[in-house]
């Protein structure tokens, strides 16, 4: 195979043995070595590629918690508070009032008159003084077709009256914490928790599972978003992974110019623990260089800003009732025990610290029955974990993937409304995790927040909220620590650090190509470093033409 040596202004390798280089040699999609041109010439005949002579190379960024629906979700109307760029580069204005949400839904309905339902996404009324968006509000947008809206968190759904009627929910006498009722005893139009949202959506023609997984074109759009963000490996952290969807993922990722290694996790729902672990373990053999299979995602609770996360005492500051459990303790225990015995990696969504405590205690018991000394079970989000919980995680060999972006987007609301100043200041406690010896990465949870590891790193370094206020000075980490978190740190939590995460001989030739050096810009400017594109498996992809 031919050898290409790439010249760069500077190469940050994330290898402590050789942290910097000026050239990197690539053969057959893998790294021969990083160093000087003179050193790498020893590999024999080569082509010197100077495309990156004025660029900075880093290991390709690894997004350890995102969803491929970040591409296909744009098929619906964006209803979020913040301005947002779609996969084609258009910036959509954020919506600041319920009336503005109604108007955008009217526009969406008018733009697609033949669609059987009107779909929106990204809604989060907590920014609007935590008002509830009701079925009456949505009826103003469209009353002759069902409206289905997914909140930004993905844990709450809104419907108009017609959608509720078709779902069989427009009636009195309902008694479920996931169906809030109005003064008239009728549902207000807000639905919470998977066992409510899934069946209700299906009855009106909205398949929540397919919406999460996205379309084939949506997966291609997701990959384009990744190139623009410098990402070469990204999770898809909640797929049903049926035989059909596995075949779809393998076919699309196998396309010659697909620019990403996709790491899909099989969601826990829809199978018994025994079948779940057996099925997921069997997927490993189908893995390819660009579709790495064989991991499980468990969801323990909901979202803090949606008041569906499970919190330890004293609970929510505004007096809201405690959140919802998405998994039963015995179900979680069986999944953990069987996965440990089968060598299947499990990542568990725990937003509230009560959910985190359940995961810790359950894993501790499971490890006694099925010892595994390199399990790398990871808590995703883990936003309200206490210092004591981090210390326990370290002793159990657990990892964390903290939601650094969340601190920017919802930090002010947590400070003033959901949990109050003290707990808000220690949310997403990167400093405590590292100091406690817990392997750590950070994430965007796209499409919950925009995909962009450099922004995520900036959020962990600065701890700035949307109001430009530092929240949690003591939990800041350094630029170097943040950049390691979005490369080698994420690779470790996925069990892929032998393949990706650093620029070293034998690893896949995955690089993020940057215009500026993130180690040299001011920490406050880290999010503004320009991404030229990526190299994935030795193939070059420019963001400008992807």
PDB file of C-alpha atoms in Angstrom, residues 233-490:
ATOM      1  CA  UNK A 233     -15.959   8.840  15.785  1.00  0.00           C
ATOM      2  CA  UNK A 234     -19.430   9.446  17.207  1.00  0.00           C
ATOM      3  CA  UNK A 235     -21.879   7.430  19.212  1.00  0.00           C
ATOM      4  CA  UNK A 236     -25.515   6.925  18.313  1.00  0.00           C
ATOM      5  CA  UNK A 237     -26.617   6.408  21.866  1.00  0.00           C
ATOM      6  CA  UNK A 238     -30.150   5.026  21.694  1.00  0.00           C
ATOM      7  CA  UNK A 239     -30.885   2.884  18.671  1.00  0.00           C
ATOM      8  CA  UNK A 240     -33.287  -0.045  18.740  1.00  0.00           C
ATOM      9  CA  UNK A 241     -30.826  -1.923  16.497  1.00  0.00           C
ATOM     10  CA  UNK A 242     -33.298  -4.282  14.923  1.00  0.00           C
ATOM     11  CA  UNK A 243     -32.031  -6.497  12.138  1.00  0.00           C
ATOM     12  CA  UNK A 244     -33.294  -3.915   9.651  1.00  0.00           C
ATOM     13  CA  UNK A 245     -31.728  -0.912  11.366  1.00  0.00           C
ATOM     14  CA  UNK A 246     -28.417  -2.731  11.765  1.00  0.00           C
ATOM     15  CA  UNK A 247     -28.452  -3.507   8.051  1.00  0.00           C
ATOM     16  CA  UNK A 248     -29.261   0.163   7.344  1.00  0.00           C
ATOM     17  CA  UNK A 249     -26.392   1.406   9.514  1.00  0.00           C
ATOM     18  CA  UNK A 250     -23.914  -1.034   7.982  1.00  0.00           C
ATOM     19  CA  UNK A 251     -24.966  -0.124   4.449  1.00  0.00           C
ATOM     20  CA  UNK A 252     -24.740   3.633   4.934  1.00  0.00           C
ATOM     21  CA  UNK A 253     -21.514   3.634   6.942  1.00  0.00           C
ATOM     22  CA  UNK A 254     -20.081   1.317   4.305  1.00  0.00           C
ATOM     23  CA  UNK A 255     -20.544   3.878   1.542  1.00  0.00           C
ATOM     24  CA  UNK A 256     -17.211   4.856   0.054  1.00  0.00           C
ATOM     25  CA  UNK A 257     -17.320   8.488   1.172  1.00  0.00           C
ATOM     26  CA  UNK A 258     -19.059   8.100   4.533  1.00  0.00           C
ATOM     27  CA  UNK A 259     -16.757  10.189   6.758  1.00  0.00           C
ATOM     28  CA  UNK A 260     -17.392   8.792  10.228  1.00  0.00           C
ATOM     29  CA  UNK A 261     -17.027   5.784  12.492  1.00  0.00           C
ATOM     30  CA  UNK A 262     -20.488   5.324  14.021  1.00  0.00           C
ATOM     31  CA  UNK A 263     -20.781   3.632  17.425  1.00  0.00           C
ATOM     32  CA  UNK A 264     -24.454   2.658  17.910  1.00  0.00           C
ATOM     33  CA  UNK A 265     -25.684   1.546  21.346  1.00  0.00           C
ATOM     34  CA  UNK A 266     -28.660  -0.793  21.665  1.00  0.00           C
ATOM     35  CA  UNK A 267     -31.312   0.856  23.863  1.00  0.00           C
ATOM     36  CA  UNK A 268     -32.496  -1.314  26.783  1.00  0.00           C
ATOM     37  CA  UNK A 269     -36.192  -1.069  25.896  1.00  0.00           C
ATOM     38  CA  UNK A 270     -38.203  -3.718  24.091  1.00  0.00           C
ATOM     39  CA  UNK A 271     -36.260  -6.795  25.226  1.00  0.00           C
ATOM     40  CA  UNK A 272     -35.819  -8.828  28.385  1.00  0.00           C
ATOM     41  CA  UNK A 273     -32.383  -8.393  30.019  1.00  0.00           C
ATOM     42  CA  UNK A 274     -31.362 -11.868  28.852  1.00  0.00           C
ATOM     43  CA  UNK A 275     -32.387 -11.245  25.243  1.00  0.00           C
ATOM     44  CA  UNK A 276     -30.896  -7.747  25.310  1.00  0.00           C
ATOM     45  CA  UNK A 277     -27.434  -8.899  26.344  1.00  0.00           C
ATOM     46  CA  UNK A 278     -27.465 -11.970  24.084  1.00  0.00           C
ATOM     47  CA  UNK A 279     -28.574  -9.951  21.058  1.00  0.00           C
ATOM     48  CA  UNK A 280     -26.106  -7.125  21.672  1.00  0.00           C
ATOM     49  CA  UNK A 281     -23.185  -9.489  22.246  1.00  0.00           C
ATOM     50  CA  UNK A 282     -24.024 -11.136  18.928  1.00  0.00           C
ATOM     51  CA  UNK A 283     -23.783  -7.810  17.106  1.00  0.00           C
ATOM     52  CA  UNK A 284     -20.057  -7.476  17.807  1.00  0.00           C
ATOM     53  CA  UNK A 285     -19.169  -9.850  14.996  1.00  0.00           C
ATOM     54  CA  UNK A 286     -20.922  -7.570  12.492  1.00  0.00           C
ATOM     55  CA  UNK A 287     -18.743  -4.561  13.357  1.00  0.00           C
ATOM     56  CA  UNK A 288     -16.777  -2.827  10.635  1.00  0.00           C
ATOM     57  CA  UNK A 289     -14.171  -0.070  10.563  1.00  0.00           C
ATOM     58  CA  UNK A 290     -16.986   2.483  10.314  1.00  0.00           C
ATOM     59  CA  UNK A 291     -19.741   0.866  12.392  1.00  0.00           C
ATOM     60  CA  UNK A 292     -18.631  -0.446  15.779  1.00  0.00           C
ATOM     61  CA  UNK A 293     -21.403  -2.500  17.404  1.00  0.00           C
ATOM     62  CA  UNK A 294     -21.995  -4.398  20.632  1.00  0.00           C
ATOM     63  CA  UNK A 295     -22.833  -1.931  23.453  1.00  0.00           C
ATOM     64  CA  UNK A 296     -25.936  -1.239  25.558  1.00  0.00           C
ATOM     65  CA  UNK A 297     -27.569   2.020  26.658  1.00  0.00           C
ATOM     66  CA  UNK A 298     -29.719   1.995  29.813  1.00  0.00           C
ATOM     67  CA  UNK A 299     -31.884   4.975  30.806  1.00  0.00           C
ATOM     68  CA  UNK A 300     -32.494   5.271  34.546  1.00  0.00           C
ATOM     69  CA  UNK A 301     -34.359   8.590  34.816  1.00  0.00           C
ATOM     70  CA  UNK A 302     -35.413  11.698  32.874  1.00  0.00           C
ATOM     71  CA  UNK A 303     -34.133  15.282  32.685  1.00  0.00           C
ATOM     72  CA  UNK A 304     -33.515  17.828  35.426  1.00  0.00           C
ATOM     73  CA  UNK A 305     -34.925  20.802  33.507  1.00  0.00           C
ATOM     74  CA  UNK A 306     -38.006  18.727  32.701  1.00  0.00           C
ATOM     75  CA  UNK A 307     -38.355  17.774  36.392  1.00  0.00           C
ATOM     76  CA  UNK A 308     -38.300  14.079  35.455  1.00  0.00           C
ATOM     77  CA  UNK A 309     -34.833  13.273  36.851  1.00  0.00           C
ATOM     78  CA  UNK A 310     -34.661  11.409  40.163  1.00  0.00           C
ATOM     79  CA  UNK A 311     -33.043  13.548  42.882  1.00  0.00           C
ATOM     80  CA  UNK A 312     -31.884  12.696  46.375  1.00  0.00           C
ATOM     81  CA  UNK A 313     -33.184  14.838  49.237  1.00  0.00           C
ATOM     82  CA  UNK A 314     -33.868  17.817  49.273  1.00  0.00           C
ATOM     83  CA  UNK A 315     -35.204  17.360  45.727  1.00  0.00           C
ATOM     84  CA  UNK A 316     -36.304  20.195  43.481  1.00  0.00           C
ATOM     85  CA  UNK A 317     -35.961  23.714  44.846  1.00  0.00           C
ATOM     86  CA  UNK A 318     -39.299  24.859  43.402  1.00  0.00           C
ATOM     87  CA  UNK A 319     -41.173  22.051  45.147  1.00  0.00           C
ATOM     88  CA  UNK A 320     -41.791  19.935  42.044  1.00  0.00           C
ATOM     89  CA  UNK A 321     -42.392  16.250  42.807  1.00  0.00           C
ATOM     90  CA  UNK A 322     -39.485  13.903  42.277  1.00  0.00           C
ATOM     91  CA  UNK A 323     -38.926  12.627  38.754  1.00  0.00           C
ATOM     92  CA  UNK A 324     -39.618   9.320  37.031  1.00  0.00           C
ATOM     93  CA  UNK A 325     -37.836   6.000  37.031  1.00  0.00           C
ATOM     94  CA  UNK A 326     -37.281   4.584  33.545  1.00  0.00           C
ATOM     95  CA  UNK A 327     -35.870   1.264  34.751  1.00  0.00           C
ATOM     96  CA  UNK A 328     -36.790  -1.101  37.579  1.00  0.00           C
ATOM     97  CA  UNK A 329     -34.011  -2.002  40.068  1.00  0.00           C
ATOM     98  CA  UNK A 330     -34.240  -5.733  39.356  1.00  0.00           C
ATOM     99  CA  UNK A 331     -34.191  -5.072  35.605  1.00  0.00           C
ATOM    100  CA  UNK A 332     -31.058  -2.942  35.963  1.00  0.00           C
ATOM    101  CA  UNK A 333     -29.411  -5.560  38.166  1.00  0.00           C
ATOM    102  CA  UNK A 334     -30.024  -8.334  35.661  1.00  0.00           C
ATOM    103  CA  UNK A 335     -28.745  -6.248  32.745  1.00  0.00           C
ATOM    104  CA  UNK A 336     -25.549  -5.399  34.664  1.00  0.00           C
ATOM    105  CA  UNK A 337     -24.902  -8.956  35.808  1.00  0.00           C
ATOM    106  CA  UNK A 338     -25.462 -10.518  32.395  1.00  0.00           C
ATOM    107  CA  UNK A 339     -23.476  -7.803  30.589  1.00  0.00           C
ATOM    108  CA  UNK A 340     -20.501  -8.143  32.947  1.00  0.00           C
ATOM    109  CA  UNK A 341     -20.468 -11.898  32.427  1.00  0.00           C
ATOM    110  CA  UNK A 342     -20.711 -11.522  28.641  1.00  0.00           C
ATOM    111  CA  UNK A 343     -18.164  -8.697  28.381  1.00  0.00           C
ATOM    112  CA  UNK A 344     -20.722  -6.233  26.991  1.00  0.00           C
ATOM    113  CA  UNK A 345     -20.151  -2.557  27.760  1.00  0.00           C
ATOM    114  CA  UNK A 346     -23.100  -0.708  29.343  1.00  0.00           C
ATOM    115  CA  UNK A 347     -23.568   3.057  29.527  1.00  0.00           C
ATOM    116  CA  UNK A 348     -26.318   4.293  31.843  1.00  0.00           C
ATOM    117  CA  UNK A 349     -28.157   7.617  31.641  1.00  0.00           C
ATOM    118  CA  UNK A 350     -28.399   9.100  35.156  1.00  0.00           C
ATOM    119  CA  UNK A 351     -29.242  12.791  35.368  1.00  0.00           C
ATOM    120  CA  UNK A 352     -30.306  12.959  39.015  1.00  0.00           C
ATOM    121  CA  UNK A 353     -28.117  11.812  41.886  1.00  0.00           C
ATOM    122  CA  UNK A 354     -30.707   9.310  43.109  1.00  0.00           C
ATOM    123  CA  UNK A 355     -30.475   7.586  39.720  1.00  0.00           C
ATOM    124  CA  UNK A 356     -26.686   7.732  40.004  1.00  0.00           C
ATOM    125  CA  UNK A 357     -26.875   6.112  43.441  1.00  0.00           C
ATOM    126  CA  UNK A 358     -29.030   3.296  42.081  1.00  0.00           C
ATOM    127  CA  UNK A 359     -26.499   2.632  39.300  1.00  0.00           C
ATOM    128  CA  UNK A 360     -23.557   2.641  41.725  1.00  0.00           C
ATOM    129  CA  UNK A 361     -25.190   0.302  44.231  1.00  0.00           C
ATOM    130  CA  UNK A 362     -26.448  -2.014  41.494  1.00  0.00           C
ATOM    131  CA  UNK A 363     -23.042  -2.274  39.832  1.00  0.00           C
ATOM    132  CA  UNK A 364     -21.299  -2.889  43.149  1.00  0.00           C
ATOM    133  CA  UNK A 365     -23.591  -5.851  43.810  1.00  0.00           C
ATOM    134  CA  UNK A 366     -23.295  -7.127  40.231  1.00  0.00           C
ATOM    135  CA  UNK A 367     -19.490  -7.070  40.333  1.00  0.00           C
ATOM    136  CA  UNK A 368     -19.556  -9.432  43.308  1.00  0.00           C
ATOM    137  CA  UNK A 369     -21.482 -11.941  41.213  1.00  0.00           C
ATOM    138  CA  UNK A 370     -19.660 -11.343  37.919  1.00  0.00           C
ATOM    139  CA  UNK A 371     -16.201  -9.828  38.577  1.00  0.00           C
ATOM    140  CA  UNK A 372     -14.795  -7.832  35.676  1.00  0.00           C
ATOM    141  CA  UNK A 373     -11.633  -5.816  36.177  1.00  0.00           C
ATOM    142  CA  UNK A 374     -11.899  -3.659  33.055  1.00  0.00           C
ATOM    143  CA  UNK A 375     -15.648  -3.208  32.554  1.00  0.00           C
ATOM    144  CA  UNK A 376     -15.632   0.589  31.954  1.00  0.00           C
ATOM    145  CA  UNK A 377     -19.351   0.874  32.729  1.00  0.00           C
ATOM    146  CA  UNK A 378     -20.056   4.557  32.213  1.00  0.00           C
ATOM    147  CA  UNK A 379     -22.608   6.941  33.699  1.00  0.00           C
ATOM    148  CA  UNK A 380     -23.892   9.319  31.045  1.00  0.00           C
ATOM    149  CA  UNK A 381     -24.764  12.896  32.090  1.00  0.00           C
ATOM    150  CA  UNK A 382     -24.315  12.094  35.805  1.00  0.00           C
ATOM    151  CA  UNK A 383     -24.983  15.773  36.369  1.00  0.00           C
ATOM    152  CA  UNK A 384     -25.725  15.952  40.084  1.00  0.00           C
ATOM    153  CA  UNK A 385     -23.279  13.341  41.354  1.00  0.00           C
ATOM    154  CA  UNK A 386     -21.860  14.117  44.793  1.00  0.00           C
ATOM    155  CA  UNK A 387     -18.159  13.976  45.701  1.00  0.00           C
ATOM    156  CA  UNK A 388     -18.844  10.799  47.678  1.00  0.00           C
ATOM    157  CA  UNK A 389     -20.438   9.220  44.629  1.00  0.00           C
ATOM    158  CA  UNK A 390     -17.418  10.082  42.473  1.00  0.00           C
ATOM    159  CA  UNK A 391     -15.111   8.487  45.035  1.00  0.00           C
ATOM    160  CA  UNK A 392     -17.231   5.343  44.995  1.00  0.00           C
ATOM    161  CA  UNK A 393     -17.257   5.281  41.186  1.00  0.00           C
ATOM    162  CA  UNK A 394     -13.473   5.382  41.163  1.00  0.00           C
ATOM    163  CA  UNK A 395     -13.242   2.402  43.488  1.00  0.00           C
ATOM    164  CA  UNK A 396     -15.668   0.437  41.305  1.00  0.00           C
ATOM    165  CA  UNK A 397     -13.810   1.181  38.057  1.00  0.00           C
ATOM    166  CA  UNK A 398     -16.651   3.245  36.621  1.00  0.00           C
ATOM    167  CA  UNK A 399     -16.315   6.052  34.068  1.00  0.00           C
ATOM    168  CA  UNK A 400     -18.375   9.209  33.547  1.00  0.00           C
ATOM    169  CA  UNK A 401     -19.410  11.225  30.531  1.00  0.00           C
ATOM    170  CA  UNK A 402     -20.436  14.620  31.894  1.00  0.00           C
ATOM    171  CA  UNK A 403     -22.816  16.974  30.094  1.00  0.00           C
ATOM    172  CA  UNK A 404     -20.583  20.065  29.955  1.00  0.00           C
ATOM    173  CA  UNK A 405     -22.755  21.788  27.321  1.00  0.00           C
ATOM    174  CA  UNK A 406     -25.737  21.568  29.646  1.00  0.00           C
ATOM    175  CA  UNK A 407     -24.057  23.950  32.050  1.00  0.00           C
ATOM    176  CA  UNK A 408     -24.099  26.691  29.423  1.00  0.00           C
ATOM    177  CA  UNK A 409     -27.604  26.083  28.086  1.00  0.00           C
ATOM    178  CA  UNK A 410     -29.479  25.408  31.354  1.00  0.00           C
ATOM    179  CA  UNK A 411     -27.108  26.535  34.102  1.00  0.00           C
ATOM    180  CA  UNK A 412     -28.999  29.739  34.874  1.00  0.00           C
ATOM    181  CA  UNK A 413     -32.304  27.882  35.152  1.00  0.00           C
ATOM    182  CA  UNK A 414     -30.792  25.308  37.494  1.00  0.00           C
ATOM    183  CA  UNK A 415     -29.345  28.077  39.663  1.00  0.00           C
ATOM    184  CA  UNK A 416     -32.613  29.995  39.949  1.00  0.00           C
ATOM    185  CA  UNK A 417     -35.286  27.318  39.667  1.00  0.00           C
ATOM    186  CA  UNK A 418     -34.570  23.582  39.615  1.00  0.00           C
ATOM    187  CA  UNK A 419     -31.900  22.803  42.231  1.00  0.00           C
ATOM    188  CA  UNK A 420     -30.598  26.149  43.552  1.00  0.00           C
ATOM    189  CA  UNK A 421     -27.126  27.709  43.719  1.00  0.00           C
ATOM    190  CA  UNK A 422     -25.114  25.132  45.679  1.00  0.00           C
ATOM    191  CA  UNK A 423     -26.016  22.099  43.602  1.00  0.00           C
ATOM    192  CA  UNK A 424     -26.039  24.098  40.344  1.00  0.00           C
ATOM    193  CA  UNK A 425     -22.427  25.152  40.976  1.00  0.00           C
ATOM    194  CA  UNK A 426     -21.245  21.549  41.245  1.00  0.00           C
ATOM    195  CA  UNK A 427     -23.248  20.123  38.348  1.00  0.00           C
ATOM    196  CA  UNK A 428     -21.172  18.325  35.713  1.00  0.00           C
ATOM    197  CA  UNK A 429     -18.282  18.234  38.133  1.00  0.00           C
ATOM    198  CA  UNK A 430     -15.336  17.630  35.811  1.00  0.00           C
ATOM    199  CA  UNK A 431     -12.723  18.730  38.337  1.00  0.00           C
ATOM    200  CA  UNK A 432     -14.096  16.455  41.044  1.00  0.00           C
ATOM    201  CA  UNK A 433     -14.278  13.515  38.642  1.00  0.00           C
ATOM    202  CA  UNK A 434     -10.643  13.857  37.585  1.00  0.00           C
ATOM    203  CA  UNK A 435      -9.400  14.522  41.099  1.00  0.00           C
ATOM    204  CA  UNK A 436     -11.289  11.442  42.303  1.00  0.00           C
ATOM    205  CA  UNK A 437      -9.601   9.261  39.679  1.00  0.00           C
ATOM    206  CA  UNK A 438     -12.703   8.641  37.562  1.00  0.00           C
ATOM    207  CA  UNK A 439     -11.972   8.341  33.815  1.00  0.00           C
ATOM    208  CA  UNK A 440     -13.959  11.163  32.246  1.00  0.00           C
ATOM    209  CA  UNK A 441     -15.202  12.560  28.990  1.00  0.00           C
ATOM    210  CA  UNK A 442     -17.700  15.317  28.098  1.00  0.00           C
ATOM    211  CA  UNK A 443     -20.439  15.546  25.512  1.00  0.00           C
ATOM    212  CA  UNK A 444     -23.105  17.479  23.604  1.00  0.00           C
ATOM    213  CA  UNK A 445     -25.993  14.964  23.535  1.00  0.00           C
ATOM    214  CA  UNK A 446     -26.798  16.310  20.055  1.00  0.00           C
ATOM    215  CA  UNK A 447     -29.471  17.170  19.022  1.00  0.00           C
ATOM    216  CA  UNK A 448     -30.264  18.206  22.624  1.00  0.00           C
ATOM    217  CA  UNK A 449     -27.445  20.745  22.221  1.00  0.00           C
ATOM    218  CA  UNK A 450     -25.418  21.388  19.050  1.00  0.00           C
ATOM    219  CA  UNK A 451     -22.640  18.966  18.146  1.00  0.00           C
ATOM    220  CA  UNK A 452     -19.250  20.613  18.668  1.00  0.00           C
ATOM    221  CA  UNK A 453     -16.503  19.146  20.881  1.00  0.00           C
ATOM    222  CA  UNK A 454     -14.512  22.393  20.937  1.00  0.00           C
ATOM    223  CA  UNK A 455     -17.575  24.176  22.342  1.00  0.00           C
ATOM    224  CA  UNK A 456     -17.999  21.338  24.839  1.00  0.00           C
ATOM    225  CA  UNK A 457     -14.361  21.691  25.885  1.00  0.00           C
ATOM    226  CA  UNK A 458     -14.841  25.459  26.212  1.00  0.00           C
ATOM    227  CA  UNK A 459     -17.873  24.899  28.431  1.00  0.00           C
ATOM    228  CA  UNK A 460     -15.890  22.647  30.783  1.00  0.00           C
ATOM    229  CA  UNK A 461     -12.957  25.081  30.891  1.00  0.00           C
ATOM    230  CA  UNK A 462     -14.904  28.318  31.424  1.00  0.00           C
ATOM    231  CA  UNK A 463     -18.066  27.114  33.253  1.00  0.00           C
ATOM    232  CA  UNK A 464     -19.919  30.046  31.693  1.00  0.00           C
ATOM    233  CA  UNK A 465     -23.713  30.054  31.525  1.00  0.00           C
ATOM    234  CA  UNK A 466     -25.831  31.643  28.801  1.00  0.00           C
ATOM    235  CA  UNK A 467     -25.930  34.849  30.854  1.00  0.00           C
ATOM    236  CA  UNK A 468     -22.103  34.956  30.756  1.00  0.00           C
ATOM    237  CA  UNK A 469     -21.785  34.123  34.445  1.00  0.00           C
ATOM    238  CA  UNK A 470     -19.160  31.708  35.823  1.00  0.00           C
ATOM    239  CA  UNK A 471     -21.031  28.994  37.693  1.00  0.00           C
ATOM    240  CA  UNK A 472     -18.813  26.645  39.659  1.00  0.00           C
ATOM    241  CA  UNK A 473     -15.305  28.098  39.614  1.00  0.00           C
ATOM    242  CA  UNK A 474     -14.003  25.107  41.552  1.00  0.00           C
ATOM    243  CA  UNK A 475     -15.145  22.633  38.900  1.00  0.00           C
ATOM    244  CA  UNK A 476     -13.203  24.192  36.013  1.00  0.00           C
ATOM    245  CA  UNK A 477     -10.645  22.045  34.210  1.00  0.00           C
ATOM    246  CA  UNK A 478      -7.674  23.102  32.094  1.00  0.00           C
ATOM    247  CA  UNK A 479      -7.630  23.363  28.313  1.00  0.00           C
ATOM    248  CA  UNK A 480      -5.293  20.359  28.126  1.00  0.00           C
ATOM    249  CA  UNK A 481      -7.618  18.274  30.302  1.00  0.00           C
ATOM    250  CA  UNK A 482     -10.650  19.269  28.236  1.00  0.00           C
ATOM    251  CA  UNK A 483      -8.955  18.418  24.943  1.00  0.00           C
ATOM    252  CA  UNK A 484      -7.901  15.051  26.295  1.00  0.00           C
ATOM    253  CA  UNK A 485     -11.492  14.470  27.408  1.00  0.00           C
ATOM    254  CA  UNK A 486     -12.835  14.900  23.841  1.00  0.00           C
ATOM    255  CA  UNK A 487     -10.206  12.596  22.350  1.00  0.00           C
ATOM    256  CA  UNK A 488      -8.524   9.896  24.426  1.00  0.00           C
ATOM    257  CA  UNK A 489     -10.988  10.279  27.313  1.00  0.00           C
ATOM    258  CA  UNK A 490     -14.009   9.531  25.153  1.00  0.00           C
TER     259      UNK A 490
END
